[in-house]
Short mmCIF file of C-alpha atoms and ligand atoms in Angstrom, two decimals:
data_model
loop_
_atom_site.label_atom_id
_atom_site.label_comp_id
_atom_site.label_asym_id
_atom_site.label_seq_id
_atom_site.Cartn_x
_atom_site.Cartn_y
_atom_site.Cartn_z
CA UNK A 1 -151.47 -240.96 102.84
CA UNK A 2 -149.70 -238.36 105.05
CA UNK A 3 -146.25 -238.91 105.63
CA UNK A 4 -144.45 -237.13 108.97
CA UNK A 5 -140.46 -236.83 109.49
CA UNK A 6 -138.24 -238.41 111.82
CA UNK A 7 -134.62 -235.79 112.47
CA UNK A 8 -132.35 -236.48 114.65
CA UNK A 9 -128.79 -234.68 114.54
CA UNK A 10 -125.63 -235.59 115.43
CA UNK A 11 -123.59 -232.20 115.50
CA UNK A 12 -119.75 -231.67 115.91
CA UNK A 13 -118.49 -228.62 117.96
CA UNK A 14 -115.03 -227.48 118.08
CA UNK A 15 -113.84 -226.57 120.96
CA UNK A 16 -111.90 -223.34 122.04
CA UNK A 17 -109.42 -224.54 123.99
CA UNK A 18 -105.50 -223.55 123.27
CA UNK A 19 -104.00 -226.97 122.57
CA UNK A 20 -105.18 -229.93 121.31
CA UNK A 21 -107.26 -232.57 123.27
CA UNK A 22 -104.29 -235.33 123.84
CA UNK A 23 -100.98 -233.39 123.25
CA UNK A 24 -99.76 -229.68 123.39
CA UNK A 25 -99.68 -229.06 120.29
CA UNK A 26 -101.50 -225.45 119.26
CA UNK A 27 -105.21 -225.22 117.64
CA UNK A 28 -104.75 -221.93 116.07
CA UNK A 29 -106.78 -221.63 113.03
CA UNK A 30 -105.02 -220.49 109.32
CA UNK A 31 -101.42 -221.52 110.08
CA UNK A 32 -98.75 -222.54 107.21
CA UNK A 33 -99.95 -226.95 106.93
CA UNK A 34 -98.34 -228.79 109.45
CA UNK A 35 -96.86 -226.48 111.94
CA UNK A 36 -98.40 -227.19 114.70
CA UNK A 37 -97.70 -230.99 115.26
CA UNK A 38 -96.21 -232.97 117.48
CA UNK A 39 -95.33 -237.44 118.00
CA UNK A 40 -98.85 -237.87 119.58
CA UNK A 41 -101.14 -236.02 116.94
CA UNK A 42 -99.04 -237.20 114.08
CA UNK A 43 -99.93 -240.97 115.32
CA UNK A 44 -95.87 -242.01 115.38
CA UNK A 45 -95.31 -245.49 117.23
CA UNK A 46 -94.43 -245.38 121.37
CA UNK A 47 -96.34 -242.35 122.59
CA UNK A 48 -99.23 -241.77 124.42
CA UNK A 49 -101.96 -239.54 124.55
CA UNK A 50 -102.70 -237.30 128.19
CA UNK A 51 -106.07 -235.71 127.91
CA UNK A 52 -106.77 -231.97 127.77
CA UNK A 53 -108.54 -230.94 131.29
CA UNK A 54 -109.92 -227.98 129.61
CA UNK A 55 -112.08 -230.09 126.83
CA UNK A 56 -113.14 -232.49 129.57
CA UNK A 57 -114.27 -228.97 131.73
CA UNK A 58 -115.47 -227.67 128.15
CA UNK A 59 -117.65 -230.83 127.79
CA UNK A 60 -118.98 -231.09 131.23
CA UNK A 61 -120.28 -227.64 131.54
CA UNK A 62 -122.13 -228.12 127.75
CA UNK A 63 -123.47 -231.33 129.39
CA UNK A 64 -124.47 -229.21 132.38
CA UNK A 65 -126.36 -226.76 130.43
CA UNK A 66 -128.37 -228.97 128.13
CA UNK A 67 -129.60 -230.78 131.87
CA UNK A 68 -127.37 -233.60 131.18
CA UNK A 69 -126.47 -236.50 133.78
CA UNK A 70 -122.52 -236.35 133.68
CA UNK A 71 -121.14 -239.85 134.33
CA UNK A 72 -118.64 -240.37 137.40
CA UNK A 73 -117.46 -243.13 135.26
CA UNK A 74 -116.73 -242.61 131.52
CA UNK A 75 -114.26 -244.15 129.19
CA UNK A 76 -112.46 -243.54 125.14
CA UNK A 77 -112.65 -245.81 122.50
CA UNK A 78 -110.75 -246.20 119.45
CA UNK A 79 -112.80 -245.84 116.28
CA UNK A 80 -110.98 -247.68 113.48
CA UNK A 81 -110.87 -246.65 110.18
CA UNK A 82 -108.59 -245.90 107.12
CA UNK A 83 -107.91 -242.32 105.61
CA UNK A 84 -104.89 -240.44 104.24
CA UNK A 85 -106.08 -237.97 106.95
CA UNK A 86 -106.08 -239.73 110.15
CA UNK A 87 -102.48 -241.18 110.46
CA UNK A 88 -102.94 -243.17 113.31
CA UNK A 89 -105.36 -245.41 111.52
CA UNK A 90 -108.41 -244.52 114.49
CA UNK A 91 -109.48 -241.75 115.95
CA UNK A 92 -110.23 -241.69 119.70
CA UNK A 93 -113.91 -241.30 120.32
CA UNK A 94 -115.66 -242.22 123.14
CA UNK A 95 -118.53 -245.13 122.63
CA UNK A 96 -120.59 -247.14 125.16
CA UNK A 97 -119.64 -244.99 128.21
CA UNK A 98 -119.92 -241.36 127.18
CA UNK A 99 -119.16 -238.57 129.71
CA UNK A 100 -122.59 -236.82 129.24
CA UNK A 101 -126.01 -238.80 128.58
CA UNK A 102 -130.11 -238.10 128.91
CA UNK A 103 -130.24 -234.10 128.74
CA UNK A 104 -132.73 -231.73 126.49
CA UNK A 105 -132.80 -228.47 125.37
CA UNK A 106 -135.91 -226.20 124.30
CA UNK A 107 -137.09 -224.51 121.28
CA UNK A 108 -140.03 -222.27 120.56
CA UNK A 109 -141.67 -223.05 117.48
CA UNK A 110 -145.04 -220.84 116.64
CA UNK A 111 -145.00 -219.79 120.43
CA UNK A 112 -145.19 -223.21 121.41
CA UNK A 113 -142.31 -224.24 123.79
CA UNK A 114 -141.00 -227.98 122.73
CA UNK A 115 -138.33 -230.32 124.12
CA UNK A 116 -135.74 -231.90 121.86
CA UNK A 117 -133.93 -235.10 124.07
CA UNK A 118 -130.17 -234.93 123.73
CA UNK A 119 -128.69 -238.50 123.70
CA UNK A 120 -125.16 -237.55 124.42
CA UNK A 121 -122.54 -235.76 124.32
CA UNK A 122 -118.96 -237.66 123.94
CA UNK A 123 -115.46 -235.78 123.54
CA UNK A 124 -113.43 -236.77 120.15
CA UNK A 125 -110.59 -235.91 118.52
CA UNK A 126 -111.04 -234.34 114.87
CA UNK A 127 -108.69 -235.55 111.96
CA UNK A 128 -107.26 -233.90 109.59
CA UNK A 129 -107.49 -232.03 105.75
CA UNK A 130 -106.75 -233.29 102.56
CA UNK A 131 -105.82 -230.90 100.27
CA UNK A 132 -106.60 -231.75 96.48
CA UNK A 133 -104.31 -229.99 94.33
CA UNK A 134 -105.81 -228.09 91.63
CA UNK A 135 -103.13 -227.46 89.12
CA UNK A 136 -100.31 -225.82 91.12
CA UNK A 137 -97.91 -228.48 90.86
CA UNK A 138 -99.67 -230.36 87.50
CA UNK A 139 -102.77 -231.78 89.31
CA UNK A 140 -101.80 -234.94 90.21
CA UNK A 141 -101.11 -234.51 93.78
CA UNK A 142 -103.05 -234.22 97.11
CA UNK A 143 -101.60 -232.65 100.07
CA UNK A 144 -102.50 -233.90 104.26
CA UNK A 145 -102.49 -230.59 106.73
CA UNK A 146 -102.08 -232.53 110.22
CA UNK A 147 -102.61 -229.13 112.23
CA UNK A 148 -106.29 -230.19 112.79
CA UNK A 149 -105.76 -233.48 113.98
CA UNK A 150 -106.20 -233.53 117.49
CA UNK A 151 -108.24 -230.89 117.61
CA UNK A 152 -111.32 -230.99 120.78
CA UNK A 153 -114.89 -231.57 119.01
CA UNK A 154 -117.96 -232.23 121.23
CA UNK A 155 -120.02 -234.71 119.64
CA UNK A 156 -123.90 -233.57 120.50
CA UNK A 157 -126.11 -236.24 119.54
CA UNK A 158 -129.94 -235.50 119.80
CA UNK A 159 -133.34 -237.63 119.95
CA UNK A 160 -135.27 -238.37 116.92
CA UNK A 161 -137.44 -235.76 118.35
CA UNK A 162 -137.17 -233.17 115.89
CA UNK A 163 -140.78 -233.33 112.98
CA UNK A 164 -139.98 -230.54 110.91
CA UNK A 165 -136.75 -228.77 108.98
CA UNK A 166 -137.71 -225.88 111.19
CA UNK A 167 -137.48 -227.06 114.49
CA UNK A 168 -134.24 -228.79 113.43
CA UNK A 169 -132.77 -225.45 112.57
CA UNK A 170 -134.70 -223.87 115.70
CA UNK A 171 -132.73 -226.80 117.38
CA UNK A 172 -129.38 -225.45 115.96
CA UNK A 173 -129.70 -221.70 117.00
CA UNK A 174 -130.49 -222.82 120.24
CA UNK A 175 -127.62 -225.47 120.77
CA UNK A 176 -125.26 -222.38 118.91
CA UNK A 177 -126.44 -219.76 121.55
CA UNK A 178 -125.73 -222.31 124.74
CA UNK A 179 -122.38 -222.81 123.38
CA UNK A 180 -121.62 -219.14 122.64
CA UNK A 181 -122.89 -218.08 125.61
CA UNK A 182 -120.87 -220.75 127.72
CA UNK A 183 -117.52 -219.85 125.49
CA UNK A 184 -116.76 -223.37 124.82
CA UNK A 185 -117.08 -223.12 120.49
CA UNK A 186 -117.31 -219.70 118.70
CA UNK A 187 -120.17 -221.95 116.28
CA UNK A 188 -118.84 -220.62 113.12
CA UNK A 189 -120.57 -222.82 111.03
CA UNK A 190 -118.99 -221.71 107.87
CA UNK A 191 -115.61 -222.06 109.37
CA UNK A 192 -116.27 -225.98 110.46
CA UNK A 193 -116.03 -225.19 114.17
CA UNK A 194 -119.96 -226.51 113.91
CA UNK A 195 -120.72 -229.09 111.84
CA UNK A 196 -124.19 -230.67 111.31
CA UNK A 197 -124.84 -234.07 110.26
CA UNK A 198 -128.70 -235.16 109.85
CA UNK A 199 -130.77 -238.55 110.38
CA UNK A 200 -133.70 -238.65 108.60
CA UNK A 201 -136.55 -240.77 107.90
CA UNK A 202 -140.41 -240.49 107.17
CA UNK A 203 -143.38 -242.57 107.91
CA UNK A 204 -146.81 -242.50 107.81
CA UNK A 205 -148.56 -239.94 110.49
CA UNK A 206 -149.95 -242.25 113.41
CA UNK A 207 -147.23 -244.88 113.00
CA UNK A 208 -144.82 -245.62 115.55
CA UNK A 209 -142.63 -247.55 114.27
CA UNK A 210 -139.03 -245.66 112.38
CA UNK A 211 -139.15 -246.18 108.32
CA UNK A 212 -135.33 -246.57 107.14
CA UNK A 213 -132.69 -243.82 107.66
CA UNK A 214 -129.99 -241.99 105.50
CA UNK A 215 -127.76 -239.89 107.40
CA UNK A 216 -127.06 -236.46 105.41
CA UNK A 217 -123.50 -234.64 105.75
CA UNK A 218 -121.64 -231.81 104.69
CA UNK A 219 -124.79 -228.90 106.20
CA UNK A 220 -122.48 -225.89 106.81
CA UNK A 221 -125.33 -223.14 107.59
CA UNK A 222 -128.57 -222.90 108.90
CA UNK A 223 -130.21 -222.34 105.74
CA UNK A 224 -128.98 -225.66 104.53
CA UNK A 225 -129.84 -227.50 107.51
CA UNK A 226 -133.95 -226.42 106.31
CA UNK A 227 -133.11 -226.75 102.26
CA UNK A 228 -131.16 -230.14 102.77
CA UNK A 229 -133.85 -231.42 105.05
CA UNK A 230 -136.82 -229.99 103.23
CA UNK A 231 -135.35 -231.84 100.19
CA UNK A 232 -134.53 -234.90 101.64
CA UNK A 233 -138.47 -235.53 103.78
CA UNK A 234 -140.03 -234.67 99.44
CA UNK A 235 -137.43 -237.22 98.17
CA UNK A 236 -138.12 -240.15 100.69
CA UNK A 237 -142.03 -239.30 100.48
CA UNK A 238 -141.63 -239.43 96.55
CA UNK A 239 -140.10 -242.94 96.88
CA UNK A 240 -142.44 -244.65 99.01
CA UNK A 241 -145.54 -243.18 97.46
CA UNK A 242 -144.14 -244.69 94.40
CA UNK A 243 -143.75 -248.14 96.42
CA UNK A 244 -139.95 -247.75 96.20
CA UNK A 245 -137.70 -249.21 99.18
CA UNK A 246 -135.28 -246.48 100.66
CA UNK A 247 -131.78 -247.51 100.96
CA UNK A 248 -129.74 -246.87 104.76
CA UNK A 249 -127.36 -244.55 102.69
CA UNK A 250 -124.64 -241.28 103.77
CA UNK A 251 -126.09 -238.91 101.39
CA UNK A 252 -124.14 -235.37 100.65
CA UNK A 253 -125.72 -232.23 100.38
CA UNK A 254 -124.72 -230.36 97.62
CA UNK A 255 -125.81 -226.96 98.04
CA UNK A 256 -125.25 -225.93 94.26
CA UNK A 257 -127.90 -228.24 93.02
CA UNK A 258 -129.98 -228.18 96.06
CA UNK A 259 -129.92 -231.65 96.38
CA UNK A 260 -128.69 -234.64 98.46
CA UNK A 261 -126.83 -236.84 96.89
CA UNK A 262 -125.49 -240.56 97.76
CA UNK A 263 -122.16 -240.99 98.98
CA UNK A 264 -122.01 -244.27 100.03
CA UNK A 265 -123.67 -247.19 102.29
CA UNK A 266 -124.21 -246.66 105.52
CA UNK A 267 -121.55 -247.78 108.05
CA UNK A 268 -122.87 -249.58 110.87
CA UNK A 269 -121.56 -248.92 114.19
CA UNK A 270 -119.66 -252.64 113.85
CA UNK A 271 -117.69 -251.46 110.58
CA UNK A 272 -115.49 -249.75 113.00
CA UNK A 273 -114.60 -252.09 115.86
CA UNK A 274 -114.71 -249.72 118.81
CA UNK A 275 -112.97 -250.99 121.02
CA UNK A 276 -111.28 -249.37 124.77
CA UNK A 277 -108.27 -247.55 124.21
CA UNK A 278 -105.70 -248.71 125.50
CA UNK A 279 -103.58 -246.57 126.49
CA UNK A 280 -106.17 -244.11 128.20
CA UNK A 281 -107.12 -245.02 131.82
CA UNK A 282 -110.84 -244.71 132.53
CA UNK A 283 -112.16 -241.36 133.33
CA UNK A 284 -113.48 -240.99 137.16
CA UNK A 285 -114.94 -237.36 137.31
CA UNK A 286 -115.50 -236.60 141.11
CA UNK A 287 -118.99 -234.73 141.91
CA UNK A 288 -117.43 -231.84 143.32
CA UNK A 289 -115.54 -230.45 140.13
CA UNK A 290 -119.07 -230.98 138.85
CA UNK A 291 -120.48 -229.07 141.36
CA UNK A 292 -118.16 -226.16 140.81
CA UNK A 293 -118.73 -226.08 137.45
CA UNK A 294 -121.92 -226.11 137.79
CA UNK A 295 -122.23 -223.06 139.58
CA UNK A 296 -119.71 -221.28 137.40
CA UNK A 297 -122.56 -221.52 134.47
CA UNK A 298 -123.67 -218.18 133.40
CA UNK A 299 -127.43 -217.48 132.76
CA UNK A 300 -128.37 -219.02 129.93
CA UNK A 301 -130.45 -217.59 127.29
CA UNK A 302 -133.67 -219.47 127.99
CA UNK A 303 -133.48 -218.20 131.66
CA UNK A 304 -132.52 -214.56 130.34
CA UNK A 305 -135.10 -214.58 127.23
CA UNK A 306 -137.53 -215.15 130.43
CA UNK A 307 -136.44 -212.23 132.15
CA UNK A 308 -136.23 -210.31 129.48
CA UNK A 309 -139.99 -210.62 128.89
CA UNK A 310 -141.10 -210.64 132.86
CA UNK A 311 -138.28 -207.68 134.27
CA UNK A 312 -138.63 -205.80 131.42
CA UNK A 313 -141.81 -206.39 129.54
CA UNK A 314 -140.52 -206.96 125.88
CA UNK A 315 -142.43 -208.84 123.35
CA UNK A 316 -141.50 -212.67 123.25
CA UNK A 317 -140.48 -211.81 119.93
CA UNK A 318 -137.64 -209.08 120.95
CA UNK A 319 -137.00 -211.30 124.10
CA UNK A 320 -135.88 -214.30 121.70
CA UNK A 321 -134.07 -212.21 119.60
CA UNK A 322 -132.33 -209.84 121.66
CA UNK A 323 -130.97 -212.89 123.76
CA UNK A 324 -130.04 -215.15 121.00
CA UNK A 325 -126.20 -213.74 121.45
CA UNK A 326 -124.82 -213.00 124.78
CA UNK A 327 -122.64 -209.86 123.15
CA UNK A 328 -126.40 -208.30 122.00
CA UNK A 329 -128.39 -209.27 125.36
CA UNK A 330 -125.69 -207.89 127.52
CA UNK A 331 -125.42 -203.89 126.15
CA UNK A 332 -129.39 -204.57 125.96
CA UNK A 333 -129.92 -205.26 129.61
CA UNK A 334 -127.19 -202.63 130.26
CA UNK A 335 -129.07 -200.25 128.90
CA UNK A 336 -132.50 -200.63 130.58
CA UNK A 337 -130.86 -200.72 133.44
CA UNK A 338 -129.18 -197.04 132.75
CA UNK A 339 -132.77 -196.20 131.68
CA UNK A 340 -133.34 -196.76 128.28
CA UNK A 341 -136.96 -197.06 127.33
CA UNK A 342 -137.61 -200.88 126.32
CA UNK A 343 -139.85 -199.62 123.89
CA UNK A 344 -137.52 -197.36 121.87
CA UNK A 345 -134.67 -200.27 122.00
CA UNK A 346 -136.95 -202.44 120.34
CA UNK A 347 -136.96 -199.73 117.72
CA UNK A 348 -133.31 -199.37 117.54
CA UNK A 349 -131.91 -203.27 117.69
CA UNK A 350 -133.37 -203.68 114.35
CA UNK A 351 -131.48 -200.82 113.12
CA UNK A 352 -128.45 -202.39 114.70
CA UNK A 353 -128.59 -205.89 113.45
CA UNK A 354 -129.31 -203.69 109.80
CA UNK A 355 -125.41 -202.59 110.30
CA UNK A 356 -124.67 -205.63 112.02
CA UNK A 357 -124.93 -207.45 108.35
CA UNK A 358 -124.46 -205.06 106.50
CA UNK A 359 -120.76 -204.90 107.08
CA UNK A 360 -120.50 -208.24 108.26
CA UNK A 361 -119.68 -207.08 111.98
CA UNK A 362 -120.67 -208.05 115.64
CA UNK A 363 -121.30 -205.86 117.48
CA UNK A 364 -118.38 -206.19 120.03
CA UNK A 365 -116.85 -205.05 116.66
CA UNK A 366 -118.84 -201.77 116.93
CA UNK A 367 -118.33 -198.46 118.85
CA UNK A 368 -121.33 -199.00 120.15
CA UNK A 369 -121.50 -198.68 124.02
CA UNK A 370 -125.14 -199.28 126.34
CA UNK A 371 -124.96 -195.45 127.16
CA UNK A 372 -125.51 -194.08 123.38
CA UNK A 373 -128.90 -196.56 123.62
CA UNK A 374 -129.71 -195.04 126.71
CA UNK A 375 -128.92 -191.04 125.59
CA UNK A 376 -130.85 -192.38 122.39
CA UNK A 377 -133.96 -193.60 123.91
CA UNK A 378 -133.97 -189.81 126.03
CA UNK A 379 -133.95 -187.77 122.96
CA UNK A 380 -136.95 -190.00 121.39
CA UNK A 381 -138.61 -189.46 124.98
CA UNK A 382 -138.17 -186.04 125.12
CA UNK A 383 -139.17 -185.42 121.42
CA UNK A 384 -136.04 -183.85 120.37
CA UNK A 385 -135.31 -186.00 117.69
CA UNK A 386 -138.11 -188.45 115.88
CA UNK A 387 -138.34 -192.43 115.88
CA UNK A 388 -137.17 -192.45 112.15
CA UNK A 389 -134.53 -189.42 113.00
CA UNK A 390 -133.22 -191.57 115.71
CA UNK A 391 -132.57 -194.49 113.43
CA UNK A 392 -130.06 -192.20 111.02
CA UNK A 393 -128.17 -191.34 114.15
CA UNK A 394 -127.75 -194.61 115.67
CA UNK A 395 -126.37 -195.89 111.94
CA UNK A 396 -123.84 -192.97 112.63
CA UNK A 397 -123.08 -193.87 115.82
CA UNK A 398 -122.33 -197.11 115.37
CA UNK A 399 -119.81 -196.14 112.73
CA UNK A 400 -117.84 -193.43 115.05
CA UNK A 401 -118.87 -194.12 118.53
CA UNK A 402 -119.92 -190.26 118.90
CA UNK A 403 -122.77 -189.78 121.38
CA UNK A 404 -126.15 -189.20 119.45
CA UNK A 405 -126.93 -185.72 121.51
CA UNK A 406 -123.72 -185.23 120.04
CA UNK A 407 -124.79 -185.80 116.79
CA UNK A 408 -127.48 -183.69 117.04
CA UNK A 409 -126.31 -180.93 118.23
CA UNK A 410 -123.48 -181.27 115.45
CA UNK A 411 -125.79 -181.46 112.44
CA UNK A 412 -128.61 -179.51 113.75
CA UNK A 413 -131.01 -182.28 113.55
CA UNK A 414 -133.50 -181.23 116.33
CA UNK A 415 -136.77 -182.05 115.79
CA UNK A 416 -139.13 -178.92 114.89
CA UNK A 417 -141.58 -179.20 117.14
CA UNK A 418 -142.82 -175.91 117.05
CA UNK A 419 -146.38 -175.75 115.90
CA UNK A 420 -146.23 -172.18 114.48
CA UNK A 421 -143.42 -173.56 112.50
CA UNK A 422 -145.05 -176.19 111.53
CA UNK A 423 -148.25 -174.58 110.27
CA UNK A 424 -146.43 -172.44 108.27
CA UNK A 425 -144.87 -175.32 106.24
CA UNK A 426 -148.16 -177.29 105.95
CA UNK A 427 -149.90 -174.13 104.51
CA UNK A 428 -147.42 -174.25 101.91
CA UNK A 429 -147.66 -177.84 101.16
CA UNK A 430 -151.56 -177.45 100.66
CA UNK A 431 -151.42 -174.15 98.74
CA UNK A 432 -148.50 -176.04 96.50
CA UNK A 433 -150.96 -179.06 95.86
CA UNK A 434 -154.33 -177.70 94.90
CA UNK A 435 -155.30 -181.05 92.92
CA UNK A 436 -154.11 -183.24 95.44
CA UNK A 437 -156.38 -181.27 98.13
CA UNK A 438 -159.81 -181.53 95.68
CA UNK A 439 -159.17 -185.37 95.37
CA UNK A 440 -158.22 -186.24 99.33
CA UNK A 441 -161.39 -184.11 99.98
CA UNK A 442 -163.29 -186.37 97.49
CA UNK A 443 -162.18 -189.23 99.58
CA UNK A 444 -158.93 -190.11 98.84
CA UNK A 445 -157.40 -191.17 102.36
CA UNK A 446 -154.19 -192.17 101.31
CA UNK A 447 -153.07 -189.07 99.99
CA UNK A 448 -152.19 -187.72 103.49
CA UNK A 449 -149.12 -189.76 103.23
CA UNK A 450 -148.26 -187.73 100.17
CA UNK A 451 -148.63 -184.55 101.82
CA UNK A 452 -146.96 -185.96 105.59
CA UNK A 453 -144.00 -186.81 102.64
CA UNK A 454 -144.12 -183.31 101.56
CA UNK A 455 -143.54 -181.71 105.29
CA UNK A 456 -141.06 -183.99 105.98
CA UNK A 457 -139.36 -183.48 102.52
CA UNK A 458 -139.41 -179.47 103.10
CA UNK A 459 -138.36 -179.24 106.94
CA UNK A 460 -135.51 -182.60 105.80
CA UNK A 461 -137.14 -184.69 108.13
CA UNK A 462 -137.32 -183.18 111.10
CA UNK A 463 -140.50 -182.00 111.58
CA UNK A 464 -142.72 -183.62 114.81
CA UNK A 465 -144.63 -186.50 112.25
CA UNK A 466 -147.07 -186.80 114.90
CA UNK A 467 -147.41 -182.95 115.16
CA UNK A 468 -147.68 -182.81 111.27
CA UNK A 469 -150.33 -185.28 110.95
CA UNK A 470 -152.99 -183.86 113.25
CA UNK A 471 -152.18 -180.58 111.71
CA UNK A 472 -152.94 -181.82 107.93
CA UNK A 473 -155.92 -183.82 109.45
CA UNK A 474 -157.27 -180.36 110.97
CA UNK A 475 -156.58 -178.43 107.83
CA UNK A 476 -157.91 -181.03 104.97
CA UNK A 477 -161.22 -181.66 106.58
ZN1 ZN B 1 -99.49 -232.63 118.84
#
């Protein structure tokens, strides 16, 4: 029998506003535990939470741009539970009337364009750390840093719509580029400011009905969301092919191992006793602050990837990529614009996302400015310096922020595109590698790379390589 997945995730997004989402307190990230506290987010008796306008703004533009309905009408709810971290004993949440319902968002998956539903999106407040002490003061103690509690998280719940551990982590590059590009979470995923939280369960291809669920936490990257998902479809398959019963579990992934592991029982929404909170008045959001929200949206990178590939003819595949990040697509566009070839900046982005990991950088980070892509793309156009030439100065550039004519001029690296030259160095080659000739004459094709590698070797890369292989061809034949 042939089993299929069922995904659906539930993904937490912190959001970058200054202060917390009920009292004024600070969200900075890395400061000494428990400075940045206050009555409300420390849960002490009498006070009362006023919500942040900015997260409810932050919210309704996310909703906006994932083609959300935003409810006029929307209201919190207090989630009970118990934990050294959460001192108020709940957490406010928002539960049957969340501000942003019945959106999607698209992925391309093998060139195939696919909807994934979003369910809702609800504001929440996060809770706090626990710090487990590891020896300093004998091991016996844990520690609670309230500086996180309180802090804005979007709650981004999607459809069981998602078949595959790749289109669940196509799923998450696209929900991390809409909230990049709108500025509302920086999706640091290592960080927690985006955390991922997975539904799965499998069934038998042409059923419709859903097998049981365990709900998988703890997926900090995008390589975990596929591994922890990949692991978890295998171990549910193994189960009921062996006419086991799965159990409604949490399960943990535990990256180390590579495997999921159970945590505990699944909760049921009841275990918490949502209930209004009380001292929250319902939220009435008035269509025209939608409105002006709405048209405050920048493009978004499905619109732009479209451009990218209609205004300026690059392949789908550079179009994805190039507008996965707002801070690459921008100095991108900028540069076609100036002039830049969009063939040659195909050639180069590669070399810049090379750096770009390399020394764990973004490239706001860099010197790099649109103009060096565009003076770049004219030297390659003019033949002054070659495609692979070009590469070596772009790495340069993006460490000093000099101008690659610059560069050239600098380090003599023009391009010898003189065919006298040339010939002279090719002779040399040949007359240097009499056994080499006899066996590419006895039909040995590949050897032409040896002797291209020669030129290039003697003239330190800057001969014309197109120039230098029509001149072997010519001479070898
Ligand atoms: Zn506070």
């Amino acid at each position: 029998m042939k089993y299929e997945a069922i995904i659906g995730l539930e993904v937490h997004a912190q959001m970058l506003t200054d202060t917390k989402i009920f009292c004024g307190c600070s969200t900075k990230f890395g400061s000494e535990p428990n400075t940045q506290t206050c009555p409300v987010c420390t849960g002490m008796p009498g006070v009362l939470p006023v919500l942040n306008k900015k997260a409810l703004e932050f919210t309704i533009k996310t909703g906006l741009a994932m083609n959300c309905k935003i409810s006029p009408y929307s209201r919190f709810a207090r989630k009970n539970y118990f934990y050294p971290d959460l001192p108020k004993g709940y957490q406010i949440s928002q539960y049957e009337l969340p501000i942003c319902e019945h959106g999607y968002i698209e992925i391309v998956v093998d060139g195939t364009i696919k909807k994934i539903g979003i369910t809702r999106i609800h504001m929440e407040e996060d809770a706090g750390k626990n710090i487990h002490d590891s020896g300093s003061v004998g091991g016996n103690f844990s520690f609670v840093d309230l500086n996180r509690t309180g802090v804005p998280l979007m709650e981004i719940v999607s459809e069981p719509d998602i078949r595959t551990s790749v289109e669940a982590v196509e799923y998450m590059k696209k929900l991390r580029a809409i909230l990049r590009y709108l500025g509302v979470c920086d999706g640091n995923m290592e960080q927690g400011s985006l955390r991922c939280d997975a539904n799965v369960s499998v069934r038998p291809v042409g059923h419709d009905g859903f097998g049981v669920k365990t709900e998988i936490k703890n997926i900090n990257s995008f390589r975990f969301v596929e591994k922890a998902l990949e692991y978890e479809i295998k171990r549910q398959i193994k189960i009921l092919e062996g006419e086991g019963k799965i159990i409604q579990e949490t399960r943990l992934w535990d990256s180390s191992t590579g495997t999921t592991q159970s945590m505990r029982t699944k909760e049921e929404a009841h275990d918490y006793r949502y209930f209004p909170d009380p001292d929250l008045v319902p939220l009435m959001v008035d269509q025209k602050w939608i409105d002006e929200i709405r048209s405050s949206l920048p493009e978004l990178p499905d619109i732009k990837r479209g451009r990218f590939i209609s205004e300026y003819k690059f392949s789908e595949y550079d179009a994805e990529l190039f507008t996965s990040e707002k801070s690459i697509a921008e100095p991108v566009e900028e540069a076609v614009k100036l002039g830049a070839k969009t063939k040659h900046l195909s050639n180069f982005m590669p070399v810049v996302f090379n750096y770009l990991n390399e020394k764990g950088k973004e490239i706001d980070e860099t010197l790099l400015k649109p103009i060096h892509l565009v003076d770049l793309s004219n030297l390659v156009e003019t033949a002054v310096v070659s495609g692979s030439m070009a590469k070596t100065i772009l790495y340069e550039t993006l460490d000093t922020g000099n101008m690659p004519s610059e560069i050239v001029k600098e380090k003599g690296l023009v391009q010898i595109s003189d065919t006298g030259e040339i010939e002279k160095i090719v002779d040399d080659v040949i007359i240097k590698h009499p056994k080499e000739v006899e066996r590419f004459k006895a039909g040995e094709q590949k050897l032409l790379g040896f002797f291209v590698g020669q030129v290039m070797k003697a003239t330190k890369g800057k001969a014309n390589p197109q120039m230098v292989n029509e001149l072997l061809k010519k001479k070898l034949t």
